[in-house]
CSV table of N, CA, C and O in Angstrom, one decimal:
chain,number,residue,atom,x,y,z
A,114,UNK,N,7.5,-24.5,-15.6
A,114,UNK,CA,7.6,-23.2,-14.9
A,114,UNK,C,8.5,-23.4,-13.7
A,114,UNK,O,8.5,-24.4,-13.0
A,115,UNK,N,9.4,-22.5,-13.5
A,115,UNK,CA,10.3,-22.6,-12.4
A,115,UNK,C,9.8,-21.9,-11.1
A,115,UNK,O,9.0,-21.0,-11.2
A,116,UNK,N,10.1,-22.4,-10.0
A,116,UNK,CA,9.6,-21.9,-8.7
A,116,UNK,C,10.7,-21.0,-8.2
A,116,UNK,O,11.8,-21.3,-8.1
A,117,UNK,N,10.3,-19.8,-7.8
A,117,UNK,CA,11.1,-18.8,-7.2
A,117,UNK,C,10.6,-18.5,-5.8
A,117,UNK,O,9.5,-18.2,-5.5
A,118,UNK,N,11.5,-18.7,-4.8
A,118,UNK,CA,11.1,-18.5,-3.4
A,118,UNK,C,11.2,-17.0,-3.0
A,118,UNK,O,10.5,-16.5,-2.1
A,119,UNK,N,12.1,-16.3,-3.6
A,119,UNK,CA,12.3,-14.8,-3.3
A,119,UNK,C,12.3,-14.1,-4.6
A,119,UNK,O,12.7,-14.6,-5.6
A,120,UNK,N,12.0,-12.8,-4.5
A,120,UNK,CA,12.0,-12.0,-5.7
A,120,UNK,C,13.0,-10.8,-5.5
A,120,UNK,O,12.8,-10.1,-4.5
A,121,UNK,N,14.0,-10.8,-6.3
A,121,UNK,CA,15.0,-9.6,-6.2
A,121,UNK,C,14.6,-8.6,-7.2
A,121,UNK,O,14.4,-9.0,-8.4
A,122,UNK,N,14.4,-7.4,-6.8
A,122,UNK,CA,13.9,-6.4,-7.8
A,122,UNK,C,15.1,-5.4,-8.0
A,122,UNK,O,15.6,-4.8,-7.1
A,123,UNK,N,15.5,-5.4,-9.2
A,123,UNK,CA,16.5,-4.5,-9.6
A,123,UNK,C,15.9,-3.3,-10.4
A,123,UNK,O,15.3,-3.5,-11.5
A,124,UNK,N,16.1,-2.1,-9.9
A,124,UNK,CA,15.5,-1.0,-10.6
A,124,UNK,C,16.5,-0.1,-11.3
A,124,UNK,O,17.5,0.2,-10.8
A,125,UNK,N,16.2,0.3,-12.5
A,125,UNK,CA,16.8,1.3,-13.2
A,125,UNK,C,15.8,2.4,-13.4
A,125,UNK,O,15.0,2.2,-14.4
A,126,UNK,N,15.7,3.3,-12.6
A,126,UNK,CA,14.6,4.3,-12.6
A,126,UNK,C,15.0,5.5,-13.3
A,126,UNK,O,16.0,6.1,-13.1
A,127,UNK,N,14.1,6.0,-14.2
A,127,UNK,CA,14.3,7.3,-14.8
A,127,UNK,C,12.9,7.8,-15.2
A,127,UNK,O,11.9,7.1,-15.2
A,128,UNK,N,12.9,9.1,-15.5
A,128,UNK,CA,11.6,9.7,-15.8
A,128,UNK,C,11.8,11.0,-16.5
A,128,UNK,O,12.9,11.5,-16.6
A,129,UNK,N,10.7,11.5,-17.0
A,129,UNK,CA,10.6,12.9,-17.5
A,129,UNK,C,9.5,13.5,-16.7
A,129,UNK,O,8.3,13.2,-16.9
A,130,UNK,N,9.9,14.4,-15.7
A,130,UNK,CA,8.9,15.0,-14.8
A,130,UNK,C,8.2,16.1,-15.5
A,130,UNK,O,8.7,16.8,-16.4
A,131,UNK,N,6.9,16.4,-15.1
A,131,UNK,CA,6.2,17.5,-15.5
A,131,UNK,C,5.8,18.3,-14.3
A,131,UNK,O,6.0,18.0,-13.2
A,132,UNK,N,5.1,19.4,-14.6
A,132,UNK,CA,4.6,20.3,-13.5
A,132,UNK,C,3.8,19.6,-12.5
A,132,UNK,O,3.7,19.9,-11.3
A,133,UNK,N,3.0,18.6,-12.9
A,133,UNK,CA,2.1,17.8,-12.1
A,133,UNK,C,2.8,16.6,-11.4
A,133,UNK,O,2.1,15.7,-10.9
A,134,UNK,N,4.1,16.6,-11.4
A,134,UNK,CA,4.8,15.5,-10.7
A,134,UNK,C,4.5,14.1,-11.3
A,134,UNK,O,4.5,13.1,-10.7
A,135,UNK,N,4.2,14.1,-12.6
A,135,UNK,CA,4.0,12.9,-13.3
A,135,UNK,C,5.3,12.4,-13.9
A,135,UNK,O,6.1,13.2,-14.2
A,136,UNK,N,5.4,11.1,-14.1
A,136,UNK,CA,6.6,10.6,-14.7
A,136,UNK,C,6.4,9.1,-15.0
A,136,UNK,O,5.4,8.5,-14.8
A,137,UNK,N,7.5,8.6,-15.5
A,137,UNK,CA,7.5,7.1,-15.8
A,137,UNK,C,8.6,6.5,-14.9
A,137,UNK,O,9.7,7.0,-14.8
A,138,UNK,N,8.3,5.3,-14.4
A,138,UNK,CA,9.2,4.5,-13.6
A,138,UNK,C,9.4,3.3,-14.5
A,138,UNK,O,8.5,2.6,-14.8
A,139,UNK,N,10.7,3.0,-14.8
A,139,UNK,CA,11.0,1.8,-15.6
A,139,UNK,C,12.1,1.0,-14.8
A,139,UNK,O,12.8,1.5,-14.0
A,140,UNK,N,12.1,-0.3,-15.1
A,140,UNK,CA,13.1,-1.1,-14.4
A,140,UNK,C,13.1,-2.5,-15.0
A,140,UNK,O,12.4,-2.9,-15.9
A,141,UNK,N,13.9,-3.4,-14.3
A,141,UNK,CA,14.0,-4.8,-14.7
A,141,UNK,C,13.8,-5.6,-13.4
A,141,UNK,O,14.5,-5.3,-12.4
A,142,UNK,N,13.0,-6.6,-13.5
A,142,UNK,CA,12.7,-7.5,-12.4
A,142,UNK,C,13.5,-8.8,-12.6
A,142,UNK,O,13.4,-9.4,-13.6
A,143,UNK,N,14.3,-9.2,-11.6
A,143,UNK,CA,15.2,-10.4,-11.7
A,143,UNK,C,15.0,-11.2,-10.5
A,143,UNK,O,14.6,-10.8,-9.4
A,144,UNK,N,15.4,-12.5,-10.6
A,144,UNK,CA,15.4,-13.3,-9.4
A,144,UNK,C,16.8,-13.2,-8.7
A,144,UNK,O,17.6,-12.3,-9.0
A,145,UNK,N,17.0,-14.0,-7.6
A,145,UNK,CA,18.2,-13.9,-6.8
A,145,UNK,C,19.5,-14.1,-7.6
A,145,UNK,O,20.5,-13.7,-7.2
A,146,UNK,N,19.4,-14.9,-8.7
A,146,UNK,CA,20.5,-15.2,-9.5
A,146,UNK,C,20.8,-14.1,-10.6
A,146,UNK,O,21.8,-14.2,-11.3
A,147,UNK,N,19.9,-13.1,-10.7
A,147,UNK,CA,20.0,-12.1,-11.7
A,147,UNK,C,19.3,-12.4,-13.0
A,147,UNK,O,19.4,-11.7,-14.0
A,148,UNK,N,18.6,-13.6,-13.1
A,148,UNK,CA,17.9,-13.9,-14.3
A,148,UNK,C,16.6,-13.1,-14.4
A,148,UNK,O,15.9,-12.9,-13.4
A,149,UNK,N,16.2,-12.6,-15.6
A,149,UNK,CA,15.0,-11.8,-15.7
A,149,UNK,C,13.7,-12.7,-15.4
A,149,UNK,O,13.7,-13.9,-15.7
A,150,UNK,N,12.7,-12.0,-14.8
A,150,UNK,CA,11.5,-12.7,-14.5
A,150,UNK,C,10.4,-12.1,-15.4
A,150,UNK,O,10.0,-10.9,-15.3
A,151,UNK,N,9.9,-12.9,-16.4
A,151,UNK,CA,8.8,-12.4,-17.3
A,151,UNK,C,7.4,-12.6,-16.6
A,151,UNK,O,7.3,-13.3,-15.6
A,152,UNK,N,6.5,-11.9,-17.1
A,152,UNK,CA,5.1,-12.0,-16.7
A,152,UNK,C,4.8,-11.7,-15.2
A,152,UNK,O,3.9,-12.2,-14.6
A,153,UNK,N,5.6,-10.8,-14.6
A,153,UNK,CA,5.4,-10.4,-13.3
A,153,UNK,C,4.5,-9.1,-13.3
A,153,UNK,O,4.7,-8.2,-14.0
A,154,UNK,N,3.5,-9.1,-12.4
A,154,UNK,CA,2.6,-8.0,-12.3
A,154,UNK,C,3.2,-6.9,-11.5
A,154,UNK,O,3.8,-7.1,-10.5
A,155,UNK,N,3.2,-5.7,-12.1
A,155,UNK,CA,3.7,-4.5,-11.4
A,155,UNK,C,2.6,-3.5,-11.2
A,155,UNK,O,2.0,-3.1,-12.3
A,156,UNK,N,2.2,-3.2,-10.0
A,156,UNK,CA,1.1,-2.3,-9.8
A,156,UNK,C,1.5,-1.2,-8.8
A,156,UNK,O,2.3,-1.4,-7.9
A,157,UNK,N,0.9,0.0,-9.0
A,157,UNK,CA,1.1,1.1,-8.0
A,157,UNK,C,0.1,0.8,-6.9
A,157,UNK,O,-1.1,0.6,-7.1
A,158,UNK,N,0.7,0.7,-5.6
A,158,UNK,CA,-0.2,0.4,-4.5
A,158,UNK,C,-1.3,1.4,-4.3
A,158,UNK,O,-1.0,2.6,-4.3
A,159,UNK,N,-2.5,1.0,-4.1
A,159,UNK,CA,-3.6,1.8,-3.9
A,159,UNK,C,-4.2,2.5,-5.1
A,159,UNK,O,-5.0,3.3,-5.0
A,160,UNK,N,-3.7,2.1,-6.3
A,160,UNK,CA,-4.2,2.6,-7.6
A,160,UNK,C,-4.5,1.5,-8.5
A,160,UNK,O,-4.1,0.4,-8.3
A,161,UNK,N,-5.2,1.9,-9.6
A,161,UNK,CA,-5.5,0.9,-10.6
A,161,UNK,C,-4.4,0.7,-11.6
A,161,UNK,O,-4.5,-0.1,-12.5
A,162,UNK,N,-3.4,1.6,-11.6
A,162,UNK,CA,-2.3,1.6,-12.5
A,162,UNK,C,-1.5,0.3,-12.4
A,162,UNK,O,-1.1,0.0,-11.3
A,163,UNK,N,-1.2,-0.3,-13.5
A,163,UNK,CA,-0.4,-1.5,-13.5
A,163,UNK,C,0.1,-1.9,-14.8
A,163,UNK,O,-0.3,-1.4,-15.9
A,164,UNK,N,1.1,-2.8,-14.9
A,164,UNK,CA,1.6,-3.4,-16.1
A,164,UNK,C,2.2,-4.7,-15.8
A,164,UNK,O,2.1,-5.2,-14.7
A,165,UNK,N,2.8,-5.4,-16.8
A,165,UNK,CA,3.4,-6.7,-16.7
A,165,UNK,C,4.8,-6.6,-17.3
A,165,UNK,O,5.0,-6.0,-18.3
A,166,UNK,N,5.8,-7.4,-16.7
A,166,UNK,CA,7.1,-7.4,-17.2
A,166,UNK,C,7.1,-8.1,-18.6
A,166,UNK,O,6.3,-9.0,-18.8
A,167,UNK,N,8.1,-7.7,-19.4
A,167,UNK,CA,8.3,-8.4,-20.7
A,167,UNK,C,9.0,-9.7,-20.5
A,167,UNK,O,9.4,-10.1,-19.4
A,168,UNK,N,9.3,-10.4,-21.6
A,168,UNK,CA,10.1,-11.6,-21.5
A,168,UNK,C,11.5,-11.4,-20.9
A,168,UNK,O,12.1,-12.4,-20.4
A,169,UNK,N,12.0,-10.2,-21.0
A,169,UNK,CA,13.3,-9.9,-20.5
A,169,UNK,C,13.2,-9.3,-19.1
A,169,UNK,O,14.2,-8.8,-18.5
A,170,UNK,N,12.0,-9.3,-18.5
A,170,UNK,CA,11.8,-8.8,-17.1
A,170,UNK,C,11.7,-7.3,-17.0
A,170,UNK,O,11.7,-6.7,-15.9
A,171,UNK,N,11.5,-6.6,-18.1
A,171,UNK,CA,11.5,-5.1,-18.2
A,171,UNK,C,10.1,-4.6,-18.1
A,171,UNK,O,9.2,-5.2,-18.6
A,172,UNK,N,9.9,-3.5,-17.3
A,172,UNK,CA,8.6,-2.9,-17.2
A,172,UNK,C,8.8,-1.4,-17.3
A,172,UNK,O,9.9,-0.8,-17.1
A,173,UNK,N,7.7,-0.7,-17.6
A,173,UNK,CA,7.6,0.8,-17.6
A,173,UNK,C,6.2,1.1,-17.2
A,173,UNK,O,5.2,0.6,-17.7
A,174,UNK,N,6.1,2.0,-16.2
A,174,UNK,CA,4.7,2.4,-15.7
A,174,UNK,C,4.7,3.9,-15.5
A,174,UNK,O,5.6,4.5,-14.9
A,175,UNK,N,3.6,4.5,-15.9
A,175,UNK,CA,3.3,5.9,-15.7
A,175,UNK,C,2.7,6.1,-14.3
A,175,UNK,O,1.8,5.4,-13.9
A,176,UNK,N,3.2,7.1,-13.6
A,176,UNK,CA,2.7,7.4,-12.3
A,176,UNK,C,2.3,8.9,-12.2
A,176,UNK,O,2.9,9.7,-12.9
A,177,UNK,N,1.4,9.1,-11.3
A,177,UNK,CA,0.9,10.5,-11.2
A,177,UNK,C,1.5,11.2,-10.0
A,177,UNK,O,1.3,12.4,-9.8
A,178,UNK,N,2.2,10.5,-9.1
A,178,UNK,CA,2.9,11.1,-8.0
A,178,UNK,C,4.4,10.9,-8.1
A,178,UNK,O,4.8,10.0,-8.8
A,179,UNK,N,5.1,11.7,-7.4
A,179,UNK,CA,6.6,11.7,-7.4
A,179,UNK,C,7.1,10.5,-6.7
A,179,UNK,O,8.1,9.9,-7.1
A,180,UNK,N,6.4,10.1,-5.6
A,180,UNK,CA,6.8,8.9,-4.8
A,180,UNK,C,5.7,7.9,-4.7
A,180,UNK,O,4.5,8.3,-4.4
A,181,UNK,N,5.9,6.7,-5.0
A,181,UNK,CA,4.9,5.6,-5.0
A,181,UNK,C,5.5,4.3,-4.4
A,181,UNK,O,6.7,4.2,-4.3
A,182,UNK,N,4.6,3.4,-4.1
A,182,UNK,CA,5.0,2.1,-3.7
A,182,UNK,C,4.6,1.2,-4.8
A,182,UNK,O,3.4,1.2,-5.2
A,183,UNK,N,5.5,0.4,-5.3
A,183,UNK,CA,5.2,-0.6,-6.4
A,183,UNK,C,5.0,-2.0,-5.8
A,183,UNK,O,5.9,-2.4,-5.0
A,184,UNK,N,4.0,-2.7,-6.2
A,184,UNK,CA,3.8,-4.1,-5.8
A,184,UNK,C,4.1,-5.0,-6.9
A,184,UNK,O,3.6,-4.9,-8.0
A,185,UNK,N,5.0,-6.0,-6.6
A,185,UNK,CA,5.4,-7.0,-7.6
A,185,UNK,C,4.8,-8.3,-7.2
A,185,UNK,O,5.0,-8.7,-6.1
A,186,UNK,N,4.1,-9.0,-8.1
A,186,UNK,CA,3.6,-10.3,-7.8
A,186,UNK,C,3.5,-11.2,-9.0
A,186,UNK,O,3.6,-10.7,-10.1
A,187,UNK,N,3.5,-12.5,-8.8
A,187,UNK,CA,3.4,-13.4,-9.9
A,187,UNK,C,3.2,-14.9,-9.4
A,187,UNK,O,3.3,-15.1,-8.2
A,188,UNK,N,3.1,-15.8,-10.3
A,188,UNK,CA,2.9,-17.2,-9.9
A,188,UNK,C,4.2,-17.7,-9.4
A,188,UNK,O,5.3,-17.5,-9.9
A,189,UNK,N,4.2,-18.5,-8.3
A,189,UNK,CA,5.3,-19.1,-7.7
A,189,UNK,C,6.4,-18.2,-7.2
A,189,UNK,O,7.6,-18.6,-7.1
A,190,UNK,N,6.1,-16.9,-6.9
A,190,UNK,CA,7.0,-16.0,-6.3
A,190,UNK,C,6.4,-15.4,-5.0
A,190,UNK,O,5.2,-15.3,-4.9
A,191,UNK,N,7.3,-14.9,-4.2
A,191,UNK,CA,6.8,-14.2,-3.0
A,191,UNK,C,6.6,-12.7,-3.4
A,191,UNK,O,7.5,-12.1,-4.0
A,192,UNK,N,5.4,-12.1,-3.1
A,192,UNK,CA,5.1,-10.8,-3.5
A,192,UNK,C,6.1,-9.8,-2.8
A,192,UNK,O,6.5,-10.0,-1.6
A,193,UNK,N,6.4,-8.7,-3.4
A,193,UNK,CA,7.3,-7.7,-2.9
A,193,UNK,C,6.7,-6.3,-3.1
A,193,UNK,O,6.2,-6.1,-4.2
A,194,UNK,N,6.9,-5.4,-2.1
A,194,UNK,CA,6.5,-4.0,-2.3
A,194,UNK,C,7.8,-3.2,-2.2
A,194,UNK,O,8.6,-3.4,-1.3
A,195,UNK,N,8.0,-2.3,-3.1
A,195,UNK,CA,9.2,-1.5,-3.2
A,195,UNK,C,8.8,0.0,-3.4
A,195,UNK,O,8.0,0.3,-4.2
A,196,UNK,N,9.5,0.8,-2.5
A,196,UNK,CA,9.3,2.3,-2.7
A,196,UNK,C,10.0,2.7,-3.9
A,196,UNK,O,11.1,2.2,-4.2
A,197,UNK,N,9.5,3.7,-4.7
A,197,UNK,CA,10.1,4.2,-5.9
A,197,UNK,C,9.8,5.7,-6.0
A,197,UNK,O,8.7,6.1,-5.7
A,198,UNK,N,10.8,6.4,-6.4
A,198,UNK,CA,10.7,7.9,-6.6
A,198,UNK,C,11.1,8.2,-8.0
A,198,UNK,O,12.1,7.7,-8.5
A,199,UNK,N,10.2,8.9,-8.7
A,199,UNK,CA,10.5,9.3,-10.1
A,199,UNK,C,11.8,10.0,-10.1
A,199,UNK,O,12.1,11.0,-9.3
A,200,UNK,N,12.7,9.6,-11.0
A,200,UNK,CA,14.0,10.2,-11.2
A,200,UNK,C,15.1,9.7,-10.4
A,200,UNK,O,16.3,10.2,-10.5
A,201,UNK,N,14.9,8.8,-9.4
A,201,UNK,CA,16.0,8.3,-8.6
A,201,UNK,C,16.1,6.8,-8.7
A,201,UNK,O,15.2,6.1,-9.1
A,202,UNK,N,17.3,6.3,-8.4
A,202,UNK,CA,17.5,4.8,-8.5
A,202,UNK,C,17.3,4.3,-7.1
A,202,UNK,O,17.6,4.9,-6.1
A,203,UNK,N,16.8,3.0,-7.0
A,203,UNK,CA,16.5,2.4,-5.7
A,203,UNK,C,17.4,1.1,-5.7
A,203,UNK,O,17.5,0.4,-6.6
């Protein structure tokens, strides 16, 4: 297992919005070198909603609000919180 001191989060955000401001936020989690980070926990701050990145560092999470804070954490990395808006890139 490699040790990562910092977590660089690269988002490619897109969604299909509905009347209730629901949508999907998707992206790719990488380290400072741009290498994908697998098995990273991605959670909506203050909610039970969460997922884990794939082997390629990709995630997709359904959200009930237009704007959320996503929390990224995993073994041997520094946890990161990132603001995300459905339909915008960060």
